Amino acid sequence: EDEHEEQHSTEQGEMWMEITTANVDLPSRWGGQLIGSDATNRCCQLEKDQCEHQAKRVLDDLWEHLVTMYALQRQTKTLSGVEKRERARARERRRELGVGAAADAYRRARRALIRLGMSTGDKKFPELKKKDVVPFVVSTDDEELGDGKKIPSWIWSDFTMLRGEGPQRVREYYGE
């Protein structure tokens, strides 16, 4: 009986290994001729819905990281003591990594949406340029000469988070 259980366990392990190493290409990786055909429309729509959801989610993450990074930068300016400032800078660097990861994830989702047929000029998911990934300046103390004439990045055009429609963790942050 032990031998039977061991064999069953080995077979399960091999099957699990086969499942976890399987590579399934999503429609955005297919050639242009397959996308848009009647046979693949449902698969394409499923991936498109997933990519749209992901793009929205990572934009929320980007928003959260930028706001938190801005708050940390303001806080760091008021700290005294080398040790406190170093810890604060380390937290800022971690947030910067989060900003970069969220921006990259949005760009990947957008590229997949374009391969699935979305227009490059789509207003719902515009191109995220490096100049767009900036905190929204809340305090006039942080403005620089000429900032009053600048138009804020498009990522700040949707303030659903402040109306309580964003992720719970963001609503809690603004409630503090």
PDB file of C-alpha atoms in Angstrom:
ATOM      1  CA  GLU A   1       0.000   0.000   0.000  1.00  0.00           C
ATOM      2  CA  ASP A   2       2.881   2.417   0.769  1.00  0.00           C
ATOM      3  CA  GLU A   3       4.331   1.637  -2.644  1.00  0.00           C
ATOM      4  CA  HIS A   4       0.951   2.443  -4.265  1.00  0.00           C
ATOM      5  CA  GLU A   5       0.726   5.796  -2.389  1.00  0.00           C
ATOM      6  CA  GLU A   6       4.305   6.655  -3.354  1.00  0.00           C
ATOM      7  CA  GLN A   7       3.598   5.874  -7.021  1.00  0.00           C
ATOM      8  CA  HIS A   8       0.375   7.941  -6.876  1.00  0.00           C
ATOM      9  CA  SER A   9       2.290  10.828  -5.261  1.00  0.00           C
ATOM     10  CA  THR A  10       4.988  10.640  -7.935  1.00  0.00           C
ATOM     11  CA  GLU A  11       2.373  10.630 -10.706  1.00  0.00           C
ATOM     12  CA  GLN A  12       0.665  13.658  -9.141  1.00  0.00           C
ATOM     13  CA  GLY A  13       3.995  15.446  -8.901  1.00  0.00           C
ATOM     14  CA  GLU A  14       4.767  14.737 -12.549  1.00  0.00           C
ATOM     15  CA  MET A  15       1.309  15.882 -13.649  1.00  0.00           C
ATOM     16  CA  TRP A  16       1.623  19.044 -11.554  1.00  0.00           C
ATOM     17  CA  MET A  17       5.048  19.724 -13.068  1.00  0.00           C
ATOM     18  CA  GLU A  18       3.578  19.290 -16.543  1.00  0.00           C
ATOM     19  CA  ILE A  19       0.743  21.702 -15.727  1.00  0.00           C
ATOM     20  CA  THR A  20       2.983  24.370 -14.199  1.00  0.00           C
ATOM     21  CA  THR A  21       5.462  24.248 -17.059  1.00  0.00           C
ATOM     22  CA  ALA A  22       2.824  24.339 -19.802  1.00  0.00           C
ATOM     23  CA  ASN A  23       2.981  27.395 -22.015  1.00  0.00           C
ATOM     24  CA  VAL A  24      -0.289  28.675 -23.441  1.00  0.00           C
ATOM     25  CA  ASP A  25      -0.027  31.613 -25.802  1.00  0.00           C
ATOM     26  CA  LEU A  26      -2.769  34.188 -25.379  1.00  0.00           C
ATOM     27  CA  PRO A  27      -4.423  35.765 -28.431  1.00  0.00           C
ATOM     28  CA  SER A  28      -2.273  38.907 -28.186  1.00  0.00           C
ATOM     29  CA  ARG A  29       0.719  36.692 -29.024  1.00  0.00           C
ATOM     30  CA  TRP A  30      -0.924  35.198 -32.117  1.00  0.00           C
ATOM     31  CA  GLY A  31      -0.412  36.435 -35.628  1.00  0.00           C
ATOM     32  CA  GLY A  32      -2.709  39.107 -37.027  1.00  0.00           C
ATOM     33  CA  GLN A  33      -4.632  36.656 -39.222  1.00  0.00           C
ATOM     34  CA  LEU A  34      -5.916  34.681 -36.240  1.00  0.00           C
ATOM     35  CA  ILE A  35      -7.055  37.754 -34.323  1.00  0.00           C
ATOM     36  CA  GLY A  36     -10.456  38.841 -35.519  1.00  0.00           C
ATOM     37  CA  SER A  37     -11.483  35.542 -37.049  1.00  0.00           C
ATOM     38  CA  ASP A  38     -14.858  34.121 -36.039  1.00  0.00           C
ATOM     39  CA  ALA A  39     -13.172  31.126 -34.433  1.00  0.00           C
ATOM     40  CA  THR A  40     -11.027  33.225 -32.079  1.00  0.00           C
ATOM     41  CA  ASN A  41     -13.297  36.187 -31.265  1.00  0.00           C
ATOM     42  CA  ARG A  42     -14.337  34.814 -27.854  1.00  0.00           C
ATOM     43  CA  CYS A  43     -10.723  34.148 -26.806  1.00  0.00           C
ATOM     44  CA  CYS A  44      -9.693  37.619 -27.957  1.00  0.00           C
ATOM     45  CA  GLN A  45     -12.560  39.250 -26.064  1.00  0.00           C
ATOM     46  CA  LEU A  46     -11.667  37.369 -22.877  1.00  0.00           C
ATOM     47  CA  GLU A  47      -8.065  38.530 -23.059  1.00  0.00           C
ATOM     48  CA  LYS A  48      -9.129  42.076 -23.953  1.00  0.00           C
ATOM     49  CA  ASP A  49     -11.410  42.218 -20.890  1.00  0.00           C
ATOM     50  CA  GLN A  50      -8.575  40.884 -18.735  1.00  0.00           C
ATOM     51  CA  CYS A  51      -6.086  43.423 -20.118  1.00  0.00           C
ATOM     52  CA  GLU A  52      -8.505  46.318 -19.612  1.00  0.00           C
ATOM     53  CA  HIS A  53      -9.086  45.245 -16.012  1.00  0.00           C
ATOM     54  CA  GLN A  54      -5.353  44.886 -15.461  1.00  0.00           C
ATOM     55  CA  ALA A  55      -4.613  48.297 -16.995  1.00  0.00           C
ATOM     56  CA  LYS A  56      -7.173  49.956 -14.706  1.00  0.00           C
ATOM     57  CA  ARG A  57      -5.827  48.125 -11.658  1.00  0.00           C
ATOM     58  CA  VAL A  58      -2.202  49.021 -12.301  1.00  0.00           C
ATOM     59  CA  LEU A  59      -3.175  52.646 -12.963  1.00  0.00           C
ATOM     60  CA  ASP A  60      -4.754  52.611  -9.496  1.00  0.00           C
ATOM     61  CA  ASP A  61      -1.501  51.135  -8.151  1.00  0.00           C
ATOM     62  CA  LEU A  62       0.534  53.774  -9.983  1.00  0.00           C
ATOM     63  CA  TRP A  63      -1.677  56.511  -8.587  1.00  0.00           C
ATOM     64  CA  GLU A  64      -1.287  55.113  -5.064  1.00  0.00           C
ATOM     65  CA  HIS A  65       2.507  54.769  -5.353  1.00  0.00           C
ATOM     66  CA  LEU A  66       2.904  58.307  -6.707  1.00  0.00           C
ATOM     67  CA  VAL A  67       0.755  59.836  -3.979  1.00  0.00           C
ATOM     68  CA  THR A  68       2.565  57.892  -1.274  1.00  0.00           C
ATOM     69  CA  MET A  69       5.956  58.751  -2.762  1.00  0.00           C
ATOM     70  CA  TYR A  70       5.008  62.443  -2.791  1.00  0.00           C
ATOM     71  CA  ALA A  71       3.924  62.223   0.860  1.00  0.00           C
ATOM     72  CA  LEU A  72       7.143  60.428   1.818  1.00  0.00           C
ATOM     73  CA  GLN A  73       9.257  63.047   0.024  1.00  0.00           C
ATOM     74  CA  ARG A  74       7.464  65.837   1.909  1.00  0.00           C
ATOM     75  CA  GLN A  75       7.892  63.975   5.179  1.00  0.00           C
ATOM     76  CA  THR A  76      11.605  63.353   4.537  1.00  0.00           C
ATOM     77  CA  LYS A  77      12.178  67.099   4.145  1.00  0.00           C
ATOM     78  CA  THR A  78      10.971  67.678   7.711  1.00  0.00           C
ATOM     79  CA  LEU A  79      12.944  64.880   9.367  1.00  0.00           C
ATOM     80  CA  SER A  80      16.022  65.543  11.398  1.00  0.00           C
ATOM     81  CA  GLY A  81      18.751  63.035  12.042  1.00  0.00           C
ATOM     82  CA  VAL A  82      20.761  61.016   9.575  1.00  0.00           C
ATOM     83  CA  GLU A  83      19.297  57.657  10.570  1.00  0.00           C
ATOM     84  CA  LYS A  84      15.664  58.800  10.210  1.00  0.00           C
ATOM     85  CA  ARG A  85      16.380  60.401   6.845  1.00  0.00           C
ATOM     86  CA  GLU A  86      18.124  57.258   5.546  1.00  0.00           C
ATOM     87  CA  ARG A  87      15.156  55.065   6.548  1.00  0.00           C
ATOM     88  CA  ALA A  88      12.789  57.536   4.895  1.00  0.00           C
ATOM     89  CA  ARG A  89      14.871  57.559   1.709  1.00  0.00           C
ATOM     90  CA  ALA A  90      14.836  53.746   1.674  1.00  0.00           C
ATOM     91  CA  ARG A  91      11.008  53.851   1.836  1.00  0.00           C
ATOM     92  CA  GLU A  92      11.024  56.387  -1.028  1.00  0.00           C
ATOM     93  CA  ARG A  93      13.239  54.104  -3.137  1.00  0.00           C
ATOM     94  CA  ARG A  94      10.877  51.170  -2.546  1.00  0.00           C
ATOM     95  CA  ARG A  95       7.975  53.355  -3.687  1.00  0.00           C
ATOM     96  CA  GLU A  96       9.950  54.396  -6.770  1.00  0.00           C
ATOM     97  CA  LEU A  97      10.346  50.709  -7.635  1.00  0.00           C
ATOM     98  CA  GLY A  98       6.585  50.285  -7.209  1.00  0.00           C
ATOM     99  CA  VAL A  99       5.978  53.260  -9.506  1.00  0.00           C
ATOM    100  CA  GLY A 100       8.222  51.739 -12.173  1.00  0.00           C
ATOM    101  CA  ALA A 101       6.638  48.298 -11.864  1.00  0.00           C
ATOM    102  CA  ALA A 102       3.098  49.703 -12.126  1.00  0.00           C
ATOM    103  CA  ALA A 103       4.023  51.870 -15.133  1.00  0.00           C
ATOM    104  CA  ASP A 104       5.640  48.884 -16.878  1.00  0.00           C
ATOM    105  CA  ALA A 105       2.615  46.671 -16.167  1.00  0.00           C
ATOM    106  CA  TYR A 106       0.283  49.317 -17.639  1.00  0.00           C
ATOM    107  CA  ARG A 107       2.431  49.573 -20.758  1.00  0.00           C
ATOM    108  CA  ARG A 108       2.407  45.775 -21.189  1.00  0.00           C
ATOM    109  CA  ALA A 109      -1.384  45.634 -20.831  1.00  0.00           C
ATOM    110  CA  ARG A 110      -1.775  48.502 -23.317  1.00  0.00           C
ATOM    111  CA  ARG A 111       0.524  46.803 -25.855  1.00  0.00           C
ATOM    112  CA  ALA A 112      -1.571  43.639 -25.584  1.00  0.00           C
ATOM    113  CA  LEU A 113      -4.757  45.678 -26.087  1.00  0.00           C
ATOM    114  CA  ILE A 114      -3.273  47.238 -29.216  1.00  0.00           C
ATOM    115  CA  ARG A 115      -2.349  43.799 -30.579  1.00  0.00           C
ATOM    116  CA  LEU A 116      -5.949  42.772 -29.881  1.00  0.00           C
ATOM    117  CA  GLY A 117      -7.277  45.621 -32.021  1.00  0.00           C
ATOM    118  CA  MET A 118      -7.444  48.703 -29.791  1.00  0.00           C
ATOM    119  CA  SER A 119      -6.513  51.947 -31.537  1.00  0.00           C
ATOM    120  CA  THR A 120      -3.181  53.506 -30.531  1.00  0.00           C
ATOM    121  CA  GLY A 121      -5.100  56.753 -30.058  1.00  0.00           C
ATOM    122  CA  ASP A 122      -7.572  55.204 -27.614  1.00  0.00           C
ATOM    123  CA  LYS A 123      -8.696  57.784 -25.024  1.00  0.00           C
ATOM    124  CA  LYS A 124      -9.505  55.240 -22.323  1.00  0.00           C
ATOM    125  CA  PHE A 125      -5.993  53.762 -22.315  1.00  0.00           C
ATOM    126  CA  PRO A 126      -3.626  56.447 -23.611  1.00  0.00           C
ATOM    127  CA  GLU A 127       0.096  55.972 -24.002  1.00  0.00           C
ATOM    128  CA  LEU A 128       1.941  56.325 -20.702  1.00  0.00           C
ATOM    129  CA  LYS A 129       5.029  58.409 -21.341  1.00  0.00           C
ATOM    130  CA  LYS A 130       7.827  58.957 -18.874  1.00  0.00           C
ATOM    131  CA  LYS A 131       6.717  62.590 -18.432  1.00  0.00           C
ATOM    132  CA  ASP A 132       3.250  61.337 -17.357  1.00  0.00           C
ATOM    133  CA  VAL A 133       4.591  59.382 -14.388  1.00  0.00           C
ATOM    134  CA  VAL A 134       4.815  62.266 -11.934  1.00  0.00           C
ATOM    135  CA  PRO A 135       3.125  63.039  -8.627  1.00  0.00           C
ATOM    136  CA  PHE A 136       0.280  65.522  -8.588  1.00  0.00           C
ATOM    137  CA  VAL A 137       1.604  68.625  -6.816  1.00  0.00           C
ATOM    138  CA  VAL A 138      -0.776  69.476  -3.992  1.00  0.00           C
ATOM    139  CA  SER A 139       1.211  72.108  -2.147  1.00  0.00           C
ATOM    140  CA  THR A 140       2.384  75.409  -3.604  1.00  0.00           C
ATOM    141  CA  ASP A 141       5.589  74.859  -1.604  1.00  0.00           C
ATOM    142  CA  ASP A 142       6.487  72.099  -4.068  1.00  0.00           C
ATOM    143  CA  GLU A 143       5.759  74.035  -7.245  1.00  0.00           C
ATOM    144  CA  GLU A 144       8.583  75.353  -9.333  1.00  0.00           C
ATOM    145  CA  LEU A 145       8.632  78.468 -11.459  1.00  0.00           C
ATOM    146  CA  GLY A 146       6.420  77.890 -14.493  1.00  0.00           C
ATOM    147  CA  ASP A 147       4.487  74.947 -13.006  1.00  0.00           C
ATOM    148  CA  GLY A 148       1.286  77.002 -12.959  1.00  0.00           C
ATOM    149  CA  LYS A 149       1.234  76.916 -16.746  1.00  0.00           C
ATOM    150  CA  LYS A 150       1.775  73.148 -16.967  1.00  0.00           C
ATOM    151  CA  ILE A 151      -1.126  70.814 -17.566  1.00  0.00           C
ATOM    152  CA  PRO A 152      -1.144  67.898 -15.105  1.00  0.00           C
ATOM    153  CA  SER A 153      -0.481  64.433 -16.507  1.00  0.00           C
ATOM    154  CA  TRP A 154      -3.501  62.591 -17.908  1.00  0.00           C
ATOM    155  CA  ILE A 155      -3.206  60.039 -15.091  1.00  0.00           C
ATOM    156  CA  TRP A 156      -4.569  62.710 -12.747  1.00  0.00           C
ATOM    157  CA  SER A 157      -7.664  63.405 -14.838  1.00  0.00           C
ATOM    158  CA  ASP A 158      -9.712  60.746 -13.023  1.00  0.00           C
ATOM    159  CA  PHE A 159     -10.228  61.320  -9.310  1.00  0.00           C
ATOM    160  CA  THR A 160     -12.558  58.373  -8.646  1.00  0.00           C
ATOM    161  CA  MET A 161     -10.363  57.464  -5.683  1.00  0.00           C
ATOM    162  CA  LEU A 162     -11.269  60.670  -3.893  1.00  0.00           C
ATOM    163  CA  ARG A 163     -14.963  59.961  -4.472  1.00  0.00           C
ATOM    164  CA  GLY A 164     -14.543  56.606  -2.753  1.00  0.00           C
ATOM    165  CA  GLU A 165     -14.631  54.464  -5.893  1.00  0.00           C
ATOM    166  CA  GLY A 166     -11.001  53.333  -5.869  1.00  0.00           C
ATOM    167  CA  PRO A 167      -9.419  50.389  -4.090  1.00  0.00           C
ATOM    168  CA  GLN A 168     -10.170  50.041  -0.342  1.00  0.00           C
ATOM    169  CA  ARG A 169      -6.511  50.582   0.636  1.00  0.00           C
ATOM    170  CA  VAL A 170      -6.469  53.927  -1.176  1.00  0.00           C
ATOM    171  CA  ARG A 171      -9.762  55.065   0.373  1.00  0.00           C
ATOM    172  CA  GLU A 172      -8.342  54.181   3.802  1.00  0.00           C
ATOM    173  CA  TYR A 173      -5.149  56.138   3.049  1.00  0.00           C
ATOM    174  CA  TYR A 174      -7.113  59.284   2.203  1.00  0.00           C
ATOM    175  CA  GLY A 175      -9.365  58.802   5.191  1.00  0.00           C
ATOM    176  CA  GLU A 176      -6.388  59.171   7.567  1.00  0.00           C
TER     177      GLU A 176
END
